[in-house]
mmCIF file of C-alpha atoms in Angstrom:
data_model
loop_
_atom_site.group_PDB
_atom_site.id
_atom_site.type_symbol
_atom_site.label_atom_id
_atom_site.label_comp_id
_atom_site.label_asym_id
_atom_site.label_seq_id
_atom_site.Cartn_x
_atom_site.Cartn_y
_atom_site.Cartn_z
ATOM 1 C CA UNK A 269 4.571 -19.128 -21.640
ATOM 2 C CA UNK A 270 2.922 -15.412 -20.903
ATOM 3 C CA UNK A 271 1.019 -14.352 -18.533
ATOM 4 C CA UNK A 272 -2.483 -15.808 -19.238
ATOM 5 C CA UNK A 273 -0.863 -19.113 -19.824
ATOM 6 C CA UNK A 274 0.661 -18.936 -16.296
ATOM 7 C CA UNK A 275 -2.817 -17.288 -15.013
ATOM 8 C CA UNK A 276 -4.132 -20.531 -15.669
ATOM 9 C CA UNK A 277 -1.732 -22.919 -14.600
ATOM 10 C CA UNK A 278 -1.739 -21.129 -11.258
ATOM 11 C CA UNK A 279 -5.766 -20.325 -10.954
ATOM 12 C CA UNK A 280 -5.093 -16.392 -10.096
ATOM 13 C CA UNK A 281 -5.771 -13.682 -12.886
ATOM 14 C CA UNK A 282 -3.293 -12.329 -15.094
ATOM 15 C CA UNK A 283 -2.856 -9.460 -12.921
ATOM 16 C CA UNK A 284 -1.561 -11.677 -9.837
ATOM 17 C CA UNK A 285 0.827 -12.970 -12.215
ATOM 18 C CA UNK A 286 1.996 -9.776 -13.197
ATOM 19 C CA UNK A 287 2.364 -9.380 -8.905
ATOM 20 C CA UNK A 288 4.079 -12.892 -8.594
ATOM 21 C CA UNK A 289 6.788 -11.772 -11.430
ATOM 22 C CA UNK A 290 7.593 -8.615 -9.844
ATOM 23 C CA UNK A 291 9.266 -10.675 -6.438
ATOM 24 C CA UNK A 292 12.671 -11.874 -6.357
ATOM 25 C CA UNK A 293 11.902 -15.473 -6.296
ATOM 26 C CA UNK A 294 10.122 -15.423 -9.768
ATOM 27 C CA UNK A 295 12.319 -16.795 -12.920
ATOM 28 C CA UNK A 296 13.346 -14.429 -15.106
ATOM 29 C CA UNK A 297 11.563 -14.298 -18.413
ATOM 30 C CA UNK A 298 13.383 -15.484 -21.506
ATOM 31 C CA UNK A 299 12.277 -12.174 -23.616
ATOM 32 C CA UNK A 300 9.985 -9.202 -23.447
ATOM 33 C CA UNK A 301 8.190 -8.566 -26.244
ATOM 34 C CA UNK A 302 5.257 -5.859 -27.063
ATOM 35 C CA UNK A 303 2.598 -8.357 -26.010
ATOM 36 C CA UNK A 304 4.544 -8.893 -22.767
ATOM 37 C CA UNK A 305 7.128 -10.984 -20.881
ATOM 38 C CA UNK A 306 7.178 -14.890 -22.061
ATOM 39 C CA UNK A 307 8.912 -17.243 -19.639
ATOM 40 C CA UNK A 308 10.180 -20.793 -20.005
ATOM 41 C CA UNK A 309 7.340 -23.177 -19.002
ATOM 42 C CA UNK A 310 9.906 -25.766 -17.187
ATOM 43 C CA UNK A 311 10.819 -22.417 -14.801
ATOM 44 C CA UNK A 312 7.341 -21.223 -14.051
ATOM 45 C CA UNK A 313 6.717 -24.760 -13.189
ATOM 46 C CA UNK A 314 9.355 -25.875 -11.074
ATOM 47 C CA UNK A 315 8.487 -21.938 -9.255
ATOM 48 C CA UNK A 316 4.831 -22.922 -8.628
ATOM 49 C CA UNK A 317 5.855 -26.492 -7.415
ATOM 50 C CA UNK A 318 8.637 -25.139 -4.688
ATOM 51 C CA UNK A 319 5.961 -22.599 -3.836
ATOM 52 C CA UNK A 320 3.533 -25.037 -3.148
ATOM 53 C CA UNK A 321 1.508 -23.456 -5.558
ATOM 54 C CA UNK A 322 1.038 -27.040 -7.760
ATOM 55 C CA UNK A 323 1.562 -30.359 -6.939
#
């Protein structure tokens, strides 16, 4: 998943995502490529749910 995919699962804008990646407690994304990280959806999701950030 990339960044707009997150931007919506988390209802901030892509550029709050790029924020949220940058601190340690962000996963790690699974590759970089030129359009941008991509992350594992399962990750991002279990991040946003021990954040509190989804239910």
């Amino acid at each position: 998943m990339g960044t707009t995919e997150i931007a919506k699962l988390l209802g901030v804008s892509r550029q709050r995502v790029g924020q949220l990646a940058q601190s340690e407690s962000f996963p790690e994304p699974v590759a970089r490529l030129a359009a941008g990280p991509i992350w594992e959806s399962a990750d991002v999701k279990r991040w946003a749910r021990e954040a509190g950030r989804i239910d």
